[in-house]
Amino acid sequence: MIITISGTPGSGKTTLAEFLAKKLNLRIYLVGELVRKIAEKKGLSIIELDKKAVNDKGIDREIDKIHAKLKGKDNFVIDSRVAFKFFPSSLKIFLYCKPEIAAKRIFKSKRKTEKMGFKDTLKELKQRNKLDVLRYKRHYRIDIDNPKNYDLVIDTSKMDMEQMKSTAFSAISRFLQF
């Protein structure tokens, strides 16, 4: 079984990936962590890397190496904005969260690469999503926010993380019939 998780920033992608990997005894791949490492290595913030990536396909080629390594493998969950494209037979999940709520989550998590006040976090989150949508349309010719690309779409805006995990697992169980 392969589960791909995409979604808007702050929607709970990593939390859900970690939960499902543990619950279903699957390997886990967190592409967001790789992106943060690339940004740090280049001395850029996440937003600066996103801006650069819109016109520099080389950044996505570096990120896509993780997708390429997984071709032909099974039994994993991957948190990646574009994994659904690379693994078309996977269970494709999309998480959405209203920007104001997502920004609160990111702000509270105090990620070391994203140190700023709430208003700036919200502004950056909206900008990141716009840049990602543009970037993936340009480089991959896909709309990462189109629900038609996914088997399961969950709005996590009004859920805490436990509710999100429970809702997702329940839906996945029905979907996979186990």
Tab-separated table of N, CA and C in Angstrom:
chain	number	residue	atom	x	y	z
A	1	MET	N	0.840	-1.174	0.000
A	1	MET	CA	0.000	0.000	0.000
A	1	MET	C	0.888	1.241	0.000
A	2	ILE	N	0.515	2.198	-0.837
A	2	ILE	CA	1.188	3.492	-0.886
A	2	ILE	C	0.129	4.554	-0.624
A	3	ILE	N	0.424	5.445	0.325
A	3	ILE	CA	-0.468	6.556	0.621
A	3	ILE	C	0.305	7.842	0.377
A	4	THR	N	-0.249	8.703	-0.482
A	4	THR	CA	0.357	10.006	-0.735
A	4	THR	C	-0.512	11.059	-0.063
A	5	ILE	N	0.134	11.992	0.625
A	5	ILE	CA	-0.582	13.046	1.325
A	5	ILE	C	-0.097	14.387	0.805
A	6	SER	N	-1.034	15.153	0.288
A	6	SER	CA	-0.763	16.494	-0.186
A	6	SER	C	-1.680	17.438	0.569
A	7	GLY	N	-1.532	18.716	0.335
A	7	GLY	CA	-2.425	19.665	0.967
A	7	GLY	C	-1.774	21.010	1.166
A	8	THR	N	-2.564	21.897	1.701
A	8	THR	CA	-2.097	23.255	1.922
A	8	THR	C	-1.167	23.295	3.141
A	9	PRO	N	-0.261	24.277	3.188
A	9	PRO	CA	0.628	24.399	4.345
A	9	PRO	C	-0.178	24.536	5.638
A	10	GLY	N	0.245	23.814	6.668
A	10	GLY	CA	-0.409	23.898	7.967
A	10	GLY	C	-1.687	23.088	8.100
A	11	SER	N	-1.972	22.244	7.119
A	11	SER	CA	-3.218	21.461	7.148
A	11	SER	C	-3.099	20.176	7.954
A	12	GLY	N	-1.875	19.769	8.288
A	12	GLY	CA	-1.679	18.556	9.082
A	12	GLY	C	-1.079	17.402	8.307
A	13	LYS	N	-0.468	17.685	7.168
A	13	LYS	CA	0.092	16.635	6.309
A	13	LYS	C	1.114	15.764	7.043
A	14	THR	N	2.063	16.392	7.686
A	14	THR	CA	3.116	15.641	8.370
A	14	THR	C	2.543	14.872	9.555
A	15	THR	N	1.666	15.498	10.308
A	15	THR	CA	1.031	14.834	11.450
A	15	THR	C	0.281	13.587	10.992
A	16	LEU	N	-0.484	13.723	9.903
A	16	LEU	CA	-1.238	12.575	9.397
A	16	LEU	C	-0.294	11.505	8.851
A	17	ALA	N	0.742	11.902	8.145
A	17	ALA	CA	1.701	10.927	7.600
A	17	ALA	C	2.349	10.133	8.726
A	18	GLU	N	2.780	10.812	9.778
A	18	GLU	CA	3.410	10.130	10.914
A	18	GLU	C	2.426	9.171	11.587
A	19	PHE	N	1.200	9.626	11.770
A	19	PHE	CA	0.167	8.794	12.390
A	19	PHE	C	-0.105	7.543	11.552
A	20	LEU	N	-0.320	7.717	10.248
A	20	LEU	CA	-0.642	6.577	9.390
A	20	LEU	C	0.527	5.601	9.275
A	21	ALA	N	1.736	6.132	9.208
A	21	ALA	CA	2.911	5.259	9.128
A	21	ALA	C	2.980	4.352	10.354
A	22	LYS	N	2.742	4.934	11.516
A	22	LYS	CA	2.787	4.155	12.751
A	22	LYS	C	1.612	3.181	12.833
A	23	LYS	N	0.421	3.673	12.572
A	23	LYS	CA	-0.801	2.868	12.700
A	23	LYS	C	-0.823	1.696	11.712
A	24	LEU	N	-0.325	1.926	10.492
A	24	LEU	CA	-0.379	0.909	9.447
A	24	LEU	C	0.961	0.199	9.232
A	25	ASN	N	1.941	0.523	10.082
A	25	ASN	CA	3.272	-0.069	9.994
A	25	ASN	C	3.884	0.130	8.596
A	26	LEU	N	3.906	1.385	8.160
A	26	LEU	CA	4.458	1.741	6.856
A	26	LEU	C	5.702	2.604	7.048
A	27	ARG	N	6.591	2.576	6.067
A	27	ARG	CA	7.720	3.507	6.077
A	27	ARG	C	7.165	4.901	5.801
A	28	ILE	N	7.918	5.907	6.196
A	28	ILE	CA	7.458	7.281	6.016
A	28	ILE	C	8.533	8.123	5.338
A	29	TYR	N	8.073	9.000	4.455
A	29	TYR	CA	8.955	9.942	3.765
A	29	TYR	C	8.306	11.320	3.863
A	30	LEU	N	9.051	12.262	4.410
A	30	LEU	CA	8.551	13.618	4.618
A	30	LEU	C	9.317	14.581	3.715
A	31	VAL	N	8.736	14.896	2.598
A	31	VAL	CA	9.414	15.743	1.624
A	31	VAL	C	9.574	17.167	2.155
A	32	GLY	N	8.642	17.623	2.980
A	32	GLY	CA	8.771	18.956	3.578
A	32	GLY	C	10.048	19.115	4.376
A	33	GLU	N	10.457	18.039	5.060
A	33	GLU	CA	11.716	18.083	5.812
A	33	GLU	C	12.901	18.253	4.859
A	34	LEU	N	12.856	17.546	3.732
A	34	LEU	CA	13.913	17.676	2.723
A	34	LEU	C	13.956	19.106	2.189
A	35	VAL	N	12.801	19.684	1.925
A	35	VAL	CA	12.730	21.054	1.414
A	35	VAL	C	13.331	22.024	2.423
A	36	ARG	N	13.013	21.837	3.696
A	36	ARG	CA	13.586	22.713	4.728
A	36	ARG	C	15.115	22.584	4.775
A	37	LYS	N	15.615	21.362	4.609
A	37	LYS	CA	17.070	21.153	4.604
A	37	LYS	C	17.719	21.821	3.391
A	38	ILE	N	17.061	21.719	2.238
A	38	ILE	CA	17.585	22.368	1.026
A	38	ILE	C	17.637	23.876	1.230
A	39	ALA	N	16.562	24.441	1.776
A	39	ALA	CA	16.521	25.887	2.026
A	39	ALA	C	17.641	26.298	2.975
A	40	GLU	N	17.788	25.532	4.049
A	40	GLU	CA	18.825	25.846	5.039
A	40	GLU	C	20.220	25.766	4.410
A	41	LYS	N	20.449	24.721	3.614
A	41	LYS	CA	21.748	24.538	2.959
A	41	LYS	C	22.065	25.704	2.020
A	42	LYS	N	21.028	26.236	1.378
A	42	LYS	CA	21.217	27.347	0.452
A	42	LYS	C	21.179	28.707	1.149
A	43	GLY	N	20.943	28.689	2.474
A	43	GLY	CA	20.877	29.934	3.220
A	43	GLY	C	19.622	30.740	2.914
A	44	LEU	N	18.535	30.035	2.570
A	44	LEU	CA	17.284	30.693	2.201
A	44	LEU	C	16.179	30.323	3.175
A	45	SER	N	15.192	31.196	3.276
A	45	SER	CA	13.977	30.840	4.009
A	45	SER	C	13.140	29.961	3.083
A	46	ILE	N	12.090	29.355	3.625
A	46	ILE	CA	11.196	28.528	2.805
A	46	ILE	C	10.574	29.369	1.703
A	47	ILE	N	10.137	30.569	2.015
A	47	ILE	CA	9.492	31.430	1.014
A	47	ILE	C	10.492	31.847	-0.058
A	48	GLU	N	11.725	32.111	0.333
A	48	GLU	CA	12.750	32.464	-0.660
A	48	GLU	C	13.033	31.288	-1.590
A	49	LEU	N	13.085	30.092	-1.029
A	49	LEU	CA	13.291	28.894	-1.852
A	49	LEU	C	12.111	28.700	-2.805
A	50	ASP	N	10.889	28.874	-2.297
A	50	ASP	CA	9.697	28.747	-3.151
A	50	ASP	C	9.732	29.747	-4.298
A	51	LYS	N	10.109	30.992	-4.006
A	51	LYS	CA	10.194	32.019	-5.053
A	51	LYS	C	11.211	31.614	-6.109
A	52	LYS	N	12.341	31.139	-5.662
A	52	LYS	CA	13.392	30.720	-6.585
A	52	LYS	C	12.945	29.507	-7.410
A	53	ALA	N	12.235	28.588	-6.779
A	53	ALA	CA	11.825	27.341	-7.436
A	53	ALA	C	10.809	27.564	-8.552
A	54	VAL	N	10.080	28.669	-8.518
A	54	VAL	CA	9.111	28.961	-9.584
A	54	VAL	C	9.817	29.010	-10.934
A	55	ASN	N	11.024	29.550	-10.951
A	55	ASN	CA	11.768	29.689	-12.218
A	55	ASN	C	12.974	28.760	-12.335
A	56	ASP	N	13.294	28.042	-11.265
A	56	ASP	CA	14.468	27.167	-11.257
A	56	ASP	C	14.027	25.714	-11.082
A	57	LYS	N	13.884	24.995	-12.181
A	57	LYS	CA	13.426	23.597	-12.152
A	57	LYS	C	14.428	22.703	-11.414
A	58	GLY	N	15.660	23.135	-11.298
A	58	GLY	CA	16.693	22.354	-10.618
A	58	GLY	C	16.339	22.047	-9.169
A	59	ILE	N	15.643	22.959	-8.517
A	59	ILE	CA	15.237	22.730	-7.124
A	59	ILE	C	14.269	21.559	-7.065
A	60	ASP	N	13.293	21.542	-7.977
A	60	ASP	CA	12.349	20.418	-7.994
A	60	ASP	C	13.031	19.121	-8.405
A	61	ARG	N	14.002	19.188	-9.284
A	61	ARG	CA	14.733	17.965	-9.652
A	61	ARG	C	15.427	17.367	-8.430
A	62	GLU	N	15.976	18.243	-7.599
A	62	GLU	CA	16.626	17.778	-6.368
A	62	GLU	C	15.604	17.128	-5.431
A	63	ILE	N	14.445	17.760	-5.288
A	63	ILE	CA	13.387	17.235	-4.424
A	63	ILE	C	12.827	15.927	-4.993
A	64	ASP	N	12.694	15.865	-6.310
A	64	ASP	CA	12.087	14.695	-6.952
A	64	ASP	C	12.953	13.440	-6.861
A	65	LYS	N	14.182	13.579	-6.435
A	65	LYS	CA	15.035	12.401	-6.268
A	65	LYS	C	14.424	11.422	-5.263
A	66	ILE	N	13.739	11.965	-4.250
A	66	ILE	CA	13.101	11.071	-3.271
A	66	ILE	C	11.977	10.285	-3.935
A	67	HIS	N	11.217	10.923	-4.828
A	67	HIS	CA	10.152	10.217	-5.544
A	67	HIS	C	10.754	9.118	-6.426
A	68	ALA	N	11.838	9.453	-7.103
A	68	ALA	CA	12.480	8.486	-8.003
A	68	ALA	C	13.006	7.275	-7.223
A	69	LYS	N	13.566	7.499	-6.044
A	69	LYS	CA	14.092	6.397	-5.231
A	69	LYS	C	12.991	5.424	-4.810
A	70	LEU	N	11.771	5.914	-4.726
A	70	LEU	CA	10.664	5.088	-4.248
A	70	LEU	C	9.929	4.350	-5.357
A	71	LYS	N	10.241	4.655	-6.599
A	71	LYS	CA	9.585	3.960	-7.722
A	71	LYS	C	9.793	2.456	-7.581
A	72	GLY	N	8.708	1.705	-7.704
A	72	GLY	CA	8.775	0.258	-7.606
A	72	GLY	C	8.723	-0.275	-6.183
A	73	LYS	N	8.734	0.615	-5.194
A	73	LYS	CA	8.647	0.178	-3.796
A	73	LYS	C	7.199	0.233	-3.344
A	74	ASP	N	6.934	-0.386	-2.194
A	74	ASP	CA	5.572	-0.453	-1.669
A	74	ASP	C	5.616	-0.258	-0.155
A	75	ASN	N	4.452	-0.124	0.421
A	75	ASN	CA	4.287	-0.036	1.874
A	75	ASN	C	4.954	1.190	2.479
A	76	PHE	N	4.524	2.367	2.005
A	76	PHE	CA	5.003	3.614	2.579
A	76	PHE	C	3.936	4.687	2.466
A	77	VAL	N	4.133	5.710	3.278
A	77	VAL	CA	3.317	6.919	3.215
A	77	VAL	C	4.280	8.068	2.951
A	78	ILE	N	3.870	8.968	2.068
A	78	ILE	CA	4.731	10.093	1.721
A	78	ILE	C	3.947	11.394	1.788
A	79	ASP	N	4.526	12.345	2.480
A	79	ASP	CA	3.984	13.696	2.603
A	79	ASP	C	4.712	14.541	1.564
A	80	SER	N	4.010	14.849	0.470
A	80	SER	CA	4.620	15.580	-0.640
A	80	SER	C	3.524	16.247	-1.456
A	81	ARG	N	3.726	17.491	-1.808
A	81	ARG	CA	2.703	18.212	-2.571
A	81	ARG	C	2.428	17.569	-3.924
A	82	VAL	N	3.401	16.866	-4.518
A	82	VAL	CA	3.225	16.315	-5.869
A	82	VAL	C	3.311	14.792	-5.944
A	83	ALA	N	3.365	14.106	-4.825
A	83	ALA	CA	3.527	12.643	-4.847
A	83	ALA	C	2.399	11.939	-5.592
A	84	PHE	N	1.195	12.506	-5.577
A	84	PHE	CA	0.082	11.863	-6.285
A	84	PHE	C	0.393	11.698	-7.766
A	85	LYS	N	1.196	12.601	-8.323
A	85	LYS	CA	1.593	12.520	-9.735
A	85	LYS	C	2.567	11.366	-9.965
A	86	PHE	N	3.482	11.172	-9.041
A	86	PHE	CA	4.507	10.149	-9.181
A	86	PHE	C	3.996	8.747	-8.841
A	87	PHE	N	2.950	8.676	-8.033
A	87	PHE	CA	2.404	7.381	-7.597
A	87	PHE	C	0.897	7.352	-7.871
A	88	PRO	N	0.526	7.250	-9.153
A	88	PRO	CA	-0.893	7.348	-9.524
A	88	PRO	C	-1.784	6.247	-8.961
A	89	SER	N	-1.216	5.103	-8.608
A	89	SER	CA	-2.045	4.020	-8.061
A	89	SER	C	-2.121	4.070	-6.524
A	90	SER	N	-1.545	5.100	-5.923
A	90	SER	CA	-1.585	5.250	-4.463
A	90	SER	C	-2.967	5.701	-4.010
A	91	LEU	N	-3.195	5.603	-2.709
A	91	LEU	CA	-4.355	6.248	-2.102
A	91	LEU	C	-3.938	7.700	-1.924
A	92	LYS	N	-4.596	8.583	-2.647
A	92	LYS	CA	-4.198	9.988	-2.707
A	92	LYS	C	-5.089	10.828	-1.786
A	93	ILE	N	-4.462	11.436	-0.776
A	93	ILE	CA	-5.184	12.226	0.220
A	93	ILE	C	-4.767	13.688	0.096
A	94	PHE	N	-5.764	14.571	0.180
A	94	PHE	CA	-5.512	16.015	0.166
A	94	PHE	C	-6.115	16.613	1.428
A	95	LEU	N	-5.305	17.355	2.174
A	95	LEU	CA	-5.771	18.052	3.368
A	95	LEU	C	-5.819	19.547	3.080
A	96	TYR	N	-6.922	20.155	3.455
A	96	TYR	CA	-7.099	21.594	3.285
A	96	TYR	C	-7.318	22.216	4.655
A	97	CYS	N	-6.819	23.424	4.836
A	97	CYS	CA	-7.068	24.171	6.061
A	97	CYS	C	-7.152	25.660	5.712
A	98	LYS	N	-8.114	26.340	6.295
A	98	LYS	CA	-8.232	27.783	6.073
A	98	LYS	C	-6.921	28.445	6.478
A	99	PRO	N	-6.455	29.402	5.678
A	99	PRO	CA	-5.140	30.012	5.940
A	99	PRO	C	-4.952	30.569	7.346
A	100	GLU	N	-5.971	31.211	7.915
A	100	GLU	CA	-5.830	31.799	9.250
A	100	GLU	C	-5.591	30.722	10.311
A	101	ILE	N	-6.261	29.602	10.167
A	101	ILE	CA	-6.098	28.508	11.126
A	101	ILE	C	-4.757	27.816	10.912
A	102	ALA	N	-4.407	27.602	9.642
A	102	ALA	CA	-3.119	26.983	9.327
A	102	ALA	C	-1.959	27.839	9.847
A	103	ALA	N	-2.084	29.149	9.689
A	103	ALA	CA	-1.027	30.051	10.165
A	103	ALA	C	-0.881	29.947	11.683
A	104	LYS	N	-1.994	29.821	12.404
A	104	LYS	CA	-1.924	29.641	13.865
A	104	LYS	C	-1.178	28.358	14.203
A	105	ARG	N	-1.475	27.288	13.459
A	105	ARG	CA	-0.797	26.008	13.712
A	105	ARG	C	0.702	26.131	13.476
A	106	ILE	N	1.067	26.732	12.362
A	106	ILE	CA	2.488	26.880	12.032
A	106	ILE	C	3.170	27.775	13.070
A	107	PHE	N	2.507	28.876	13.418
A	107	PHE	CA	3.056	29.809	14.400
A	107	PHE	C	3.279	29.116	15.743
A	108	LYS	N	2.305	28.318	16.181
A	108	LYS	CA	2.416	27.604	17.458
A	108	LYS	C	3.497	26.525	17.423
A	109	SER	N	3.718	25.918	16.253
A	109	SER	CA	4.702	24.832	16.161
A	109	SER	C	6.126	25.343	16.295
A	110	LYS	N	6.317	26.640	16.048
A	110	LYS	CA	7.628	27.286	16.174
A	110	LYS	C	8.725	26.524	15.423
A	111	ARG	N	8.422	26.199	14.170
A	111	ARG	CA	9.448	25.566	13.334
A	111	ARG	C	10.647	26.492	13.266
A	112	LYS	N	11.833	25.915	13.427
A	112	LYS	CA	13.018	26.765	13.499
A	112	LYS	C	13.281	27.515	12.199
A	113	THR	N	12.769	27.010	11.073
A	113	THR	CA	12.988	27.700	9.801
A	113	THR	C	11.923	28.747	9.531
A	114	GLU	N	10.933	28.856	10.415
A	114	GLU	CA	9.828	29.775	10.169
A	114	GLU	C	9.581	30.622	11.417
A	115	LYS	N	10.523	31.497	11.733
A	115	LYS	CA	10.455	32.320	12.945
A	115	LYS	C	9.924	33.702	12.586
A	116	MET	N	8.666	33.959	12.901
A	116	MET	CA	8.095	35.277	12.662
A	116	MET	C	6.794	35.387	13.435
A	117	GLY	N	6.224	36.563	13.448
A	117	GLY	CA	4.957	36.785	14.136
A	117	GLY	C	3.802	36.166	13.355
A	118	PHE	N	2.625	36.162	13.990
A	118	PHE	CA	1.458	35.530	13.372
A	118	PHE	C	1.075	36.171	12.045
A	119	LYS	N	1.013	37.506	11.995
A	119	LYS	CA	0.599	38.185	10.754
A	119	LYS	C	1.549	37.867	9.609
A	120	ASP	N	2.826	37.852	9.907
A	120	ASP	CA	3.810	37.517	8.871
A	120	ASP	C	3.712	36.047	8.479
A	121	THR	N	3.426	35.188	9.448
A	121	THR	CA	3.239	33.758	9.153
A	121	THR	C	2.066	33.572	8.200
A	122	LEU	N	0.968	34.262	8.465
A	122	LEU	CA	-0.213	34.174	7.606
A	122	LEU	C	0.089	34.687	6.201
A	123	LYS	N	0.735	35.817	6.130
A	123	LYS	CA	1.092	36.399	4.827
A	123	LYS	C	1.987	35.438	4.041
A	124	GLU	N	2.995	34.891	4.711
A	124	GLU	CA	3.920	33.974	4.048
A	124	GLU	C	3.220	32.685	3.621
A	125	LEU	N	2.334	32.180	4.469
A	125	LEU	CA	1.605	30.953	4.144
A	125	LEU	C	0.789	31.129	2.865
A	126	LYS	N	0.074	32.242	2.769
A	126	LYS	CA	-0.715	32.517	1.563
A	126	LYS	C	0.188	32.643	0.334
A	127	GLN	N	1.303	33.324	0.518
A	127	GLN	CA	2.243	33.500	-0.588
A	127	GLN	C	2.859	32.164	-1.004
A	128	ARG	N	3.224	31.338	-0.021
A	128	ARG	CA	3.796	30.013	-0.329
A	128	ARG	C	2.832	29.175	-1.149
A	129	ASN	N	1.569	29.181	-0.752
A	129	ASN	CA	0.596	28.363	-1.476
A	129	ASN	C	0.437	28.862	-2.907
A	130	LYS	N	0.367	30.182	-3.101
A	130	LYS	CA	0.258	30.736	-4.460
A	130	LYS	C	1.477	30.356	-5.300
A	131	LEU	N	2.654	30.474	-4.693
A	131	LEU	CA	3.887	30.122	-5.410
A	131	LEU	C	3.919	28.637	-5.762
A	132	ASP	N	3.500	27.780	-4.812
A	132	ASP	CA	3.486	26.340	-5.075
A	132	ASP	C	2.530	25.987	-6.203
A	133	VAL	N	1.335	26.579	-6.188
A	133	VAL	CA	0.360	26.310	-7.244
A	133	VAL	C	0.944	26.726	-8.594
A	134	LEU	N	1.527	27.913	-8.669
A	134	LEU	CA	2.141	28.401	-9.909
A	134	LEU	C	3.294	27.493	-10.337
A	135	ARG	N	4.147	27.193	-9.412
A	135	ARG	CA	5.332	26.373	-9.675
A	135	ARG	C	4.975	25.001	-10.237
A	136	TYR	N	4.012	24.325	-9.618
A	136	TYR	CA	3.680	22.978	-10.060
A	136	TYR	C	2.875	22.981	-11.354
A	137	LYS	N	2.122	24.041	-11.604
A	137	LYS	CA	1.466	24.174	-12.913
A	137	LYS	C	2.525	24.366	-13.991
A	138	ARG	N	3.510	25.202	-13.682
A	138	ARG	CA	4.561	25.514	-14.653
A	138	ARG	C	5.465	24.307	-14.913
A	139	HIS	N	5.940	23.649	-13.849
A	139	HIS	CA	6.925	22.581	-14.009
A	139	HIS	C	6.326	21.213	-14.308
A	140	TYR	N	5.138	20.937	-13.784
A	140	TYR	CA	4.555	19.598	-13.906
A	140	TYR	C	3.237	19.569	-14.675
A	141	ARG	N	2.704	20.763	-14.951
A	141	ARG	CA	1.399	20.881	-15.619
A	141	ARG	C	0.280	20.206	-14.812
A	142	ILE	N	0.319	20.401	-13.502
A	142	ILE	CA	-0.719	19.859	-12.628
A	142	ILE	C	-1.231	20.954	-11.701
A	143	ASP	N	-2.466	20.802	-11.270
A	143	ASP	CA	-3.057	21.706	-10.289
A	143	ASP	C	-3.114	20.957	-8.968
A	144	ILE	N	-2.196	21.269	-8.070
A	144	ILE	CA	-2.095	20.535	-6.806
A	144	ILE	C	-3.297	20.755	-5.901
A	145	ASP	N	-4.072	21.805	-6.136
A	145	ASP	CA	-5.245	22.086	-5.306
A	145	ASP	C	-6.550	21.543	-5.893
A	146	ASN	N	-6.492	20.876	-7.030
A	146	ASN	CA	-7.701	20.348	-7.667
A	146	ASN	C	-8.127	19.057	-6.973
A	147	PRO	N	-9.306	19.050	-6.324
A	147	PRO	CA	-9.757	17.856	-5.599
A	147	PRO	C	-9.903	16.617	-6.489
A	148	LYS	N	-10.045	16.812	-7.784
A	148	LYS	CA	-10.184	15.675	-8.705
A	148	LYS	C	-8.915	14.821	-8.765
A	149	ASN	N	-7.797	15.363	-8.299
A	149	ASN	CA	-6.529	14.616	-8.293
A	149	ASN	C	-6.428	13.636	-7.131
A	150	TYR	N	-7.410	13.653	-6.228
A	150	TYR	CA	-7.296	12.909	-4.979
A	150	TYR	C	-8.478	11.972	-4.768
A	151	ASP	N	-8.219	10.918	-3.999
A	151	ASP	CA	-9.272	9.965	-3.630
A	151	ASP	C	-10.038	10.448	-2.409
A	152	LEU	N	-9.374	11.192	-1.556
A	152	LEU	CA	-9.948	11.619	-0.291
A	152	LEU	C	-9.510	13.053	-0.024
A	153	VAL	N	-10.482	13.930	0.233
A	153	VAL	CA	-10.204	15.337	0.541
A	153	VAL	C	-10.802	15.625	1.912
A	154	ILE	N	-9.983	16.180	2.813
A	154	ILE	CA	-10.436	16.466	4.173
A	154	ILE	C	-10.118	17.914	4.511
A	155	ASP	N	-11.133	18.657	4.950
A	155	ASP	CA	-10.938	20.014	5.444
A	155	ASP	C	-10.653	19.902	6.939
A	156	THR	N	-9.435	20.210	7.332
A	156	THR	CA	-9.027	20.063	8.739
A	156	THR	C	-9.211	21.352	9.540
A	157	SER	N	-9.807	22.358	8.928
A	157	SER	CA	-9.921	23.679	9.564
A	157	SER	C	-10.581	23.642	10.934
A	158	LYS	N	-11.619	22.859	11.091
A	158	LYS	CA	-12.363	22.842	12.365
A	158	LYS	C	-12.028	21.626	13.219
A	159	MET	N	-10.921	20.981	12.912
A	159	MET	CA	-10.533	19.778	13.651
A	159	MET	C	-9.246	20.018	14.417
A	160	ASP	N	-9.154	19.409	15.600
A	160	ASP	CA	-7.844	19.358	16.228
A	160	ASP	C	-7.127	18.153	15.611
A	161	MET	N	-5.897	17.951	15.966
A	161	MET	CA	-5.111	16.896	15.310
A	161	MET	C	-5.678	15.503	15.567
A	162	GLU	N	-6.208	15.266	16.752
A	162	GLU	CA	-6.788	13.946	17.049
A	162	GLU	C	-8.036	13.698	16.208
A	163	GLN	N	-8.872	14.718	16.054
A	163	GLN	CA	-10.063	14.577	15.208
A	163	GLN	C	-9.666	14.330	13.756
A	164	MET	N	-8.640	15.045	13.297
A	164	MET	CA	-8.169	14.878	11.926
A	164	MET	C	-7.670	13.453	11.702
A	165	LYS	N	-6.879	12.938	12.630
A	165	LYS	CA	-6.355	11.572	12.505
A	165	LYS	C	-7.498	10.567	12.483
A	166	SER	N	-8.427	10.723	13.390
A	166	SER	CA	-9.557	9.801	13.485
A	166	SER	C	-10.423	9.852	12.222
A	167	THR	N	-10.729	11.050	11.753
A	167	THR	CA	-11.539	11.219	10.538
A	167	THR	C	-10.827	10.604	9.339
A	168	ALA	N	-9.548	10.888	9.211
A	168	ALA	CA	-8.783	10.361	8.082
A	168	ALA	C	-8.702	8.842	8.137
A	169	PHE	N	-8.407	8.296	9.315
A	169	PHE	CA	-8.273	6.845	9.416
A	169	PHE	C	-9.601	6.151	9.144
A	170	SER	N	-10.673	6.732	9.630
A	170	SER	CA	-12.009	6.173	9.381
A	170	SER	C	-12.316	6.167	7.881
A	171	ALA	N	-12.041	7.267	7.218
A	171	ALA	CA	-12.289	7.356	5.776
A	171	ALA	C	-11.392	6.396	5.002
A	172	ILE	N	-10.133	6.307	5.406
A	172	ILE	CA	-9.195	5.392	4.737
A	172	ILE	C	-9.657	3.949	4.926
A	173	SER	N	-10.081	3.618	6.130
A	173	SER	CA	-10.571	2.263	6.409
A	173	SER	C	-11.758	1.920	5.518
A	174	ARG	N	-12.685	2.852	5.383
A	174	ARG	CA	-13.842	2.609	4.495
A	174	ARG	C	-13.382	2.495	3.046
A	175	PHE	N	-12.466	3.365	2.676
A	175	PHE	CA	-11.980	3.385	1.298
A	175	PHE	C	-11.267	2.080	0.944
A	176	LEU	N	-10.431	1.606	1.867
A	176	LEU	CA	-9.660	0.392	1.613
A	176	LEU	C	-10.385	-0.861	2.099
A	177	GLN	N	-11.501	-0.673	2.790
A	177	GLN	CA	-12.344	-1.751	3.287
A	177	GLN	C	-11.602	-2.720	4.204
A	178	PHE	N	-11.008	-2.155	5.255
A	178	PHE	CA	-10.408	-2.995	6.305
A	178	PHE	C	-10.780	-2.481	7.653
